Amino acid sequence: MKTLEQLIRPHLRKLNPCTSIEEQAPLAENVIRLNANENPYNKPLNRYPDPLQLELKKTLSALKKIPTDNIYLGNGSEEAIDLVYRIFCEPKVDNVVAIAPTRMRYKRLAEINNIWYKPVLLDTDFQILPDKLLHACDQHTKVVWICSPNDPTGKPIQRDAIHKILTLFDGIVVVDESYIDFSQQPSIRHELKKYSNLIVLDTMSTAYGCAALRLGMAYATKEIIELFNNIKYPFNISSLAQKQAIETLKDSFEIDKWVSTIVQERARMLHAFSVLPECTQVYASEANFFLAKMKDAGAIYQYLREKGISVYDCSHLPLCENCIRVTIGSKTENNLLLAALRQY
C-alpha cells in the first residue's frame, strides 16, 4: 500500500502536532490550575475533561484486548468517519468506494466534505464481489468503506473478501463493526498488526446500551491514531460521558446478559416474521436488527406508525425493495409489533 505520508492530505503533512493546555498541565490533584481560564468553583464540573480519555481507554483496552495507543474515542462513530475524510481525502480531487446497500452516514459525510462517493452493489446474497469493488477504485480512491455486520442487512461480510481488499487496495480500508457484539464472527480489530491500512469502527450505542453518551471508537495503528488526535476537537468527550462509560464497561455481566437476550429475541422474531402472511422473505441477521421483505413495505410502515410503532422503511435502498429493517426491542415491544402485524 501507499505510505501514510502519501495517503494523508498534502497540507496536513506539515501540520505541527497540537498540544492542548490540559495535556501540558500536571495531573496531580494538588496543582493550582491557573492556565486554562477555568472557573475555580462548581467542582468537578469546572475542569475541562481529559482530552485523550486515558482512564476510559485503559478500561477499553482491557476489555477489547487492544493497546491504548491503538484506540481513538469520538463523539459517536460519526466523528471518526468524518475524521477519515478530513485526514485522507482532498475535496473535489479524491474519492471513496463503499458497498451498497450500507450505512448512509458514509455517503452523507462524503457529501458534506465534498468527496466523490462511489457505491458498489453487493451480490444477491448481500456479499462483496472483491474484484468488482477493486475495479471501482482508481488512483484517487483513498478509502474503502465496509460495514460488517452490514446495515441494513444484518449480514457479516465474508472475511476472505475483506482480507483480499486489505491486501490489494493501496489506501485505507475502514471496517465498521458497530454490530459485531451480536455476531458469531470474531472482530477484525485483532488483525491491526497485520494490516497497517486497517481502521476498525466500534460504538457504545448498541451492545452497551449507551446511545445517549454518543461515544464511538476507532482502532488503528498508533500512527493513524496520532493523526486522529491531532485533527480532532481538543475536548471532544465530556467528563460525564467518560465517567458513565467507565461505569458501564465495568459491568460486563450485565452487558453480556443484554446481548444474549437480544440474540435470543432476534431468533424468535426471525421465525415469527417468516410465517407472517405479509412477509415474503426474512433475512438471517447477526446484528441487533433484521431485514424483512414485505408485500408492501410502504403500507406496513404507515400502518405501524398509526399504531405507535416505528420501523425503518428500506425500500429506497438498492437490493432492498419492499424491505423494512426492524430493531430488536424488549420482549414486550416485540410482542406488540407482532400483534399489530397479525391484525394487519
Short mmCIF file of N, CA and C in Angstrom, two decimals, residues 97-189:
data_model
loop_
_atom_site.label_atom_id
_atom_site.label_comp_id
_atom_site.label_asym_id
_atom_site.label_seq_id
_atom_site.Cartn_x
_atom_site.Cartn_y
_atom_site.Cartn_z
N VAL A 97 -14.83 4.51 -2.06
CA VAL A 97 -15.67 3.43 -2.57
C VAL A 97 -16.33 2.74 -1.38
N ALA A 98 -17.61 2.43 -1.51
CA ALA A 98 -18.35 1.77 -0.43
C ALA A 98 -19.25 0.70 -1.00
N ILE A 99 -19.58 -0.28 -0.18
CA ILE A 99 -20.54 -1.29 -0.59
C ILE A 99 -21.94 -0.68 -0.57
N ALA A 100 -22.87 -1.30 -1.30
CA ALA A 100 -24.25 -0.83 -1.33
C ALA A 100 -25.19 -2.04 -1.40
N PRO A 101 -26.21 -2.07 -0.51
CA PRO A 101 -26.56 -1.03 0.46
C PRO A 101 -25.66 -1.08 1.70
N THR A 102 -25.61 0.04 2.41
CA THR A 102 -24.87 0.09 3.66
C THR A 102 -25.32 1.32 4.45
N ARG A 103 -24.64 1.62 5.54
CA ARG A 103 -24.98 2.79 6.36
C ARG A 103 -24.92 4.06 5.52
N MET A 104 -25.91 4.92 5.71
CA MET A 104 -25.99 6.13 4.90
C MET A 104 -25.01 7.20 5.37
N ARG A 105 -24.45 7.06 6.56
CA ARG A 105 -23.55 8.08 7.10
C ARG A 105 -22.30 8.27 6.26
N TYR A 106 -21.80 7.20 5.66
CA TYR A 106 -20.59 7.32 4.83
C TYR A 106 -20.84 8.28 3.66
N LYS A 107 -21.99 8.10 3.01
CA LYS A 107 -22.33 8.96 1.88
C LYS A 107 -22.61 10.38 2.33
N ARG A 108 -23.36 10.53 3.41
CA ARG A 108 -23.73 11.86 3.91
C ARG A 108 -22.50 12.68 4.26
N LEU A 109 -21.55 12.08 4.95
CA LEU A 109 -20.34 12.81 5.34
C LEU A 109 -19.41 13.02 4.15
N ALA A 110 -19.47 12.14 3.16
CA ALA A 110 -18.72 12.38 1.92
C ALA A 110 -19.26 13.63 1.23
N GLU A 111 -20.58 13.76 1.18
CA GLU A 111 -21.20 14.93 0.56
C GLU A 111 -20.83 16.21 1.31
N ILE A 112 -20.85 16.14 2.63
CA ILE A 112 -20.50 17.31 3.44
C ILE A 112 -19.06 17.73 3.20
N ASN A 113 -18.17 16.74 3.04
CA ASN A 113 -16.76 17.02 2.82
C ASN A 113 -16.39 17.21 1.35
N ASN A 114 -17.41 17.16 0.48
CA ASN A 114 -17.20 17.38 -0.96
C ASN A 114 -16.27 16.33 -1.57
N ILE A 115 -16.54 15.07 -1.20
CA ILE A 115 -15.76 13.93 -1.69
C ILE A 115 -16.67 13.05 -2.55
N TRP A 116 -16.18 12.63 -3.70
CA TRP A 116 -16.96 11.76 -4.59
C TRP A 116 -17.12 10.39 -3.94
N TYR A 117 -18.37 9.97 -3.81
CA TYR A 117 -18.73 8.71 -3.17
C TYR A 117 -19.18 7.72 -4.22
N LYS A 118 -18.50 6.55 -4.32
CA LYS A 118 -18.81 5.57 -5.35
C LYS A 118 -19.32 4.26 -4.73
N PRO A 119 -20.63 4.01 -4.80
CA PRO A 119 -21.17 2.77 -4.25
C PRO A 119 -21.00 1.60 -5.21
N VAL A 120 -20.71 0.42 -4.66
CA VAL A 120 -20.57 -0.80 -5.45
C VAL A 120 -21.58 -1.81 -4.93
N LEU A 121 -22.46 -2.25 -5.80
CA LEU A 121 -23.57 -3.12 -5.41
C LEU A 121 -23.06 -4.48 -4.92
N LEU A 122 -23.63 -4.93 -3.80
CA LEU A 122 -23.37 -6.27 -3.31
C LEU A 122 -24.08 -7.28 -4.21
N ASP A 123 -23.75 -8.57 -4.05
CA ASP A 123 -24.46 -9.58 -4.82
C ASP A 123 -25.81 -9.87 -4.17
N THR A 124 -26.56 -10.81 -4.71
CA THR A 124 -27.91 -11.07 -4.21
C THR A 124 -27.90 -11.70 -2.82
N ASP A 125 -26.76 -12.18 -2.37
CA ASP A 125 -26.62 -12.70 -1.01
C ASP A 125 -26.07 -11.63 -0.06
N PHE A 126 -26.06 -10.39 -0.54
CA PHE A 126 -25.54 -9.25 0.24
C PHE A 126 -24.07 -9.44 0.60
N GLN A 127 -23.27 -9.95 -0.34
CA GLN A 127 -21.85 -10.14 -0.11
C GLN A 127 -21.04 -9.34 -1.13
N ILE A 128 -19.80 -9.04 -0.76
CA ILE A 128 -18.89 -8.29 -1.63
C ILE A 128 -18.36 -9.18 -2.76
N LEU A 129 -18.27 -8.60 -3.93
CA LEU A 129 -17.50 -9.18 -5.03
C LEU A 129 -16.19 -8.40 -5.06
N PRO A 130 -15.12 -8.92 -4.43
CA PRO A 130 -13.89 -8.14 -4.27
C PRO A 130 -13.33 -7.54 -5.55
N ASP A 131 -13.31 -8.32 -6.62
CA ASP A 131 -12.76 -7.82 -7.88
C ASP A 131 -13.58 -6.65 -8.42
N LYS A 132 -14.90 -6.74 -8.27
CA LYS A 132 -15.78 -5.66 -8.72
C LYS A 132 -15.52 -4.39 -7.92
N LEU A 133 -15.36 -4.55 -6.61
CA LEU A 133 -15.10 -3.39 -5.76
C LEU A 133 -13.74 -2.77 -6.08
N LEU A 134 -12.71 -3.61 -6.22
CA LEU A 134 -11.37 -3.11 -6.53
C LEU A 134 -11.33 -2.45 -7.90
N HIS A 135 -12.13 -2.94 -8.84
CA HIS A 135 -12.20 -2.35 -10.18
C HIS A 135 -12.75 -0.93 -10.13
N ALA A 136 -13.60 -0.66 -9.12
CA ALA A 136 -14.19 0.68 -8.98
C ALA A 136 -13.19 1.69 -8.42
N CYS A 137 -12.09 1.20 -7.88
CA CYS A 137 -11.07 2.09 -7.30
C CYS A 137 -10.14 2.61 -8.41
N ASP A 138 -9.68 3.83 -8.23
CA ASP A 138 -8.72 4.40 -9.17
C ASP A 138 -7.60 5.08 -8.39
N GLN A 139 -6.77 5.85 -9.08
CA GLN A 139 -5.61 6.47 -8.43
C GLN A 139 -6.01 7.51 -7.38
N HIS A 140 -7.26 7.98 -7.42
CA HIS A 140 -7.72 8.98 -6.46
C HIS A 140 -8.62 8.38 -5.37
N THR A 141 -8.73 7.06 -5.34
CA THR A 141 -9.54 6.42 -4.30
C THR A 141 -8.69 6.28 -3.04
N LYS A 142 -9.09 6.95 -1.99
CA LYS A 142 -8.31 6.94 -0.76
C LYS A 142 -8.85 5.97 0.30
N VAL A 143 -10.18 5.70 0.26
CA VAL A 143 -10.81 4.94 1.33
C VAL A 143 -11.83 3.97 0.75
N VAL A 144 -11.89 2.77 1.35
CA VAL A 144 -12.96 1.81 1.08
C VAL A 144 -13.73 1.60 2.38
N TRP A 145 -15.06 1.73 2.30
CA TRP A 145 -15.93 1.56 3.48
C TRP A 145 -16.61 0.20 3.44
N ILE A 146 -16.48 -0.56 4.53
CA ILE A 146 -17.14 -1.87 4.65
C ILE A 146 -17.78 -1.95 6.04
N CYS A 147 -19.07 -2.21 6.08
CA CYS A 147 -19.77 -2.37 7.36
C CYS A 147 -20.07 -3.86 7.55
N SER A 148 -19.62 -4.43 8.68
CA SER A 148 -19.79 -5.87 8.91
C SER A 148 -19.93 -6.16 10.40
N PRO A 149 -21.09 -6.70 10.82
CA PRO A 149 -22.30 -6.95 10.06
C PRO A 149 -22.84 -5.66 9.44
N ASN A 150 -23.40 -5.83 8.27
CA ASN A 150 -23.79 -4.66 7.49
C ASN A 150 -25.16 -4.13 7.90
N ASP A 151 -25.34 -2.85 7.70
CA ASP A 151 -26.62 -2.18 7.92
C ASP A 151 -27.14 -1.74 6.55
N PRO A 152 -28.31 -2.16 6.10
CA PRO A 152 -29.44 -2.67 6.90
C PRO A 152 -29.61 -4.19 6.86
N THR A 153 -28.68 -4.93 6.29
CA THR A 153 -28.92 -6.36 6.07
C THR A 153 -28.71 -7.20 7.32
N GLY A 154 -27.84 -6.76 8.23
CA GLY A 154 -27.52 -7.55 9.41
C GLY A 154 -26.57 -8.70 9.12
N LYS A 155 -26.06 -8.73 7.91
CA LYS A 155 -25.24 -9.87 7.48
C LYS A 155 -23.75 -9.53 7.54
N PRO A 156 -22.92 -10.39 8.15
CA PRO A 156 -21.47 -10.15 8.13
C PRO A 156 -20.92 -10.30 6.72
N ILE A 157 -19.93 -9.49 6.41
CA ILE A 157 -19.24 -9.61 5.13
C ILE A 157 -18.17 -10.69 5.25
N GLN A 158 -18.08 -11.54 4.24
CA GLN A 158 -17.12 -12.64 4.29
C GLN A 158 -15.71 -12.13 4.55
N ARG A 159 -15.04 -12.74 5.54
CA ARG A 159 -13.73 -12.27 5.96
C ARG A 159 -12.68 -12.41 4.85
N ASP A 160 -12.78 -13.46 4.04
CA ASP A 160 -11.81 -13.63 2.94
C ASP A 160 -11.87 -12.46 1.97
N ALA A 161 -13.08 -11.96 1.73
CA ALA A 161 -13.25 -10.83 0.81
C ALA A 161 -12.61 -9.57 1.40
N ILE A 162 -12.79 -9.37 2.70
CA ILE A 162 -12.19 -8.20 3.37
C ILE A 162 -10.67 -8.31 3.32
N HIS A 163 -10.15 -9.50 3.59
CA HIS A 163 -8.69 -9.70 3.55
C HIS A 163 -8.13 -9.40 2.17
N LYS A 164 -8.84 -9.80 1.14
CA LYS A 164 -8.36 -9.56 -0.23
C LYS A 164 -8.29 -8.06 -0.51
N ILE A 165 -9.30 -7.34 -0.08
CA ILE A 165 -9.31 -5.89 -0.31
C ILE A 165 -8.22 -5.22 0.50
N LEU A 166 -8.03 -5.64 1.75
CA LEU A 166 -6.96 -5.07 2.58
C LEU A 166 -5.59 -5.31 1.95
N THR A 167 -5.42 -6.43 1.31
CA THR A 167 -4.13 -6.80 0.71
C THR A 167 -3.88 -6.07 -0.61
N LEU A 168 -4.91 -5.95 -1.45
CA LEU A 168 -4.72 -5.43 -2.80
C LEU A 168 -4.98 -3.93 -2.94
N PHE A 169 -5.78 -3.35 -2.06
CA PHE A 169 -6.05 -1.92 -2.14
C PHE A 169 -4.93 -1.15 -1.45
N ASP A 170 -4.43 -0.09 -2.09
CA ASP A 170 -3.27 0.62 -1.53
C ASP A 170 -3.66 1.84 -0.70
N GLY A 171 -4.93 1.93 -0.31
CA GLY A 171 -5.38 3.02 0.53
C GLY A 171 -5.90 2.52 1.87
N ILE A 172 -6.76 3.31 2.49
CA ILE A 172 -7.31 2.99 3.80
C ILE A 172 -8.58 2.15 3.65
N VAL A 173 -8.68 1.08 4.43
CA VAL A 173 -9.90 0.26 4.47
C VAL A 173 -10.51 0.40 5.85
N VAL A 174 -11.74 0.91 5.89
CA VAL A 174 -12.45 1.08 7.16
C VAL A 174 -13.50 -0.02 7.28
N VAL A 175 -13.39 -0.82 8.34
CA VAL A 175 -14.37 -1.86 8.62
C VAL A 175 -15.18 -1.42 9.83
N ASP A 176 -16.44 -1.15 9.61
CA ASP A 176 -17.34 -0.67 10.66
C ASP A 176 -17.97 -1.88 11.36
N GLU A 177 -17.59 -2.08 12.63
CA GLU A 177 -18.08 -3.21 13.40
C GLU A 177 -19.03 -2.75 14.51
N SER A 178 -19.90 -1.82 14.20
CA SER A 178 -20.82 -1.29 15.20
C SER A 178 -21.74 -2.36 15.79
N TYR A 179 -21.93 -3.47 15.06
CA TYR A 179 -22.87 -4.51 15.50
C TYR A 179 -22.18 -5.85 15.75
N ILE A 180 -20.86 -5.84 15.88
CA ILE A 180 -20.08 -7.08 15.97
C ILE A 180 -20.40 -7.88 17.23
N ASP A 181 -20.85 -7.22 18.31
CA ASP A 181 -21.11 -7.94 19.56
C ASP A 181 -22.29 -8.90 19.44
N PHE A 182 -23.12 -8.73 18.41
CA PHE A 182 -24.26 -9.61 18.21
C PHE A 182 -23.96 -10.70 17.19
N SER A 183 -22.72 -10.78 16.75
CA SER A 183 -22.32 -11.69 15.69
C SER A 183 -21.44 -12.81 16.22
N GLN A 184 -21.44 -13.93 15.51
CA GLN A 184 -20.55 -15.03 15.83
C GLN A 184 -19.16 -14.82 15.22
N GLN A 185 -19.06 -13.87 14.30
CA GLN A 185 -17.79 -13.61 13.63
C GLN A 185 -16.84 -12.86 14.57
N PRO A 186 -15.58 -13.28 14.68
CA PRO A 186 -14.63 -12.55 15.53
C PRO A 186 -14.32 -11.18 14.95
N SER A 187 -13.97 -10.25 15.83
CA SER A 187 -13.65 -8.90 15.38
C SER A 187 -12.35 -8.87 14.59
N ILE A 188 -12.32 -8.05 13.56
CA ILE A 188 -11.11 -7.91 12.75
C ILE A 188 -10.11 -6.97 13.41
N ARG A 189 -10.50 -6.34 14.54
CA ARG A 189 -9.57 -5.42 15.21
C ARG A 189 -8.30 -6.12 15.67
#
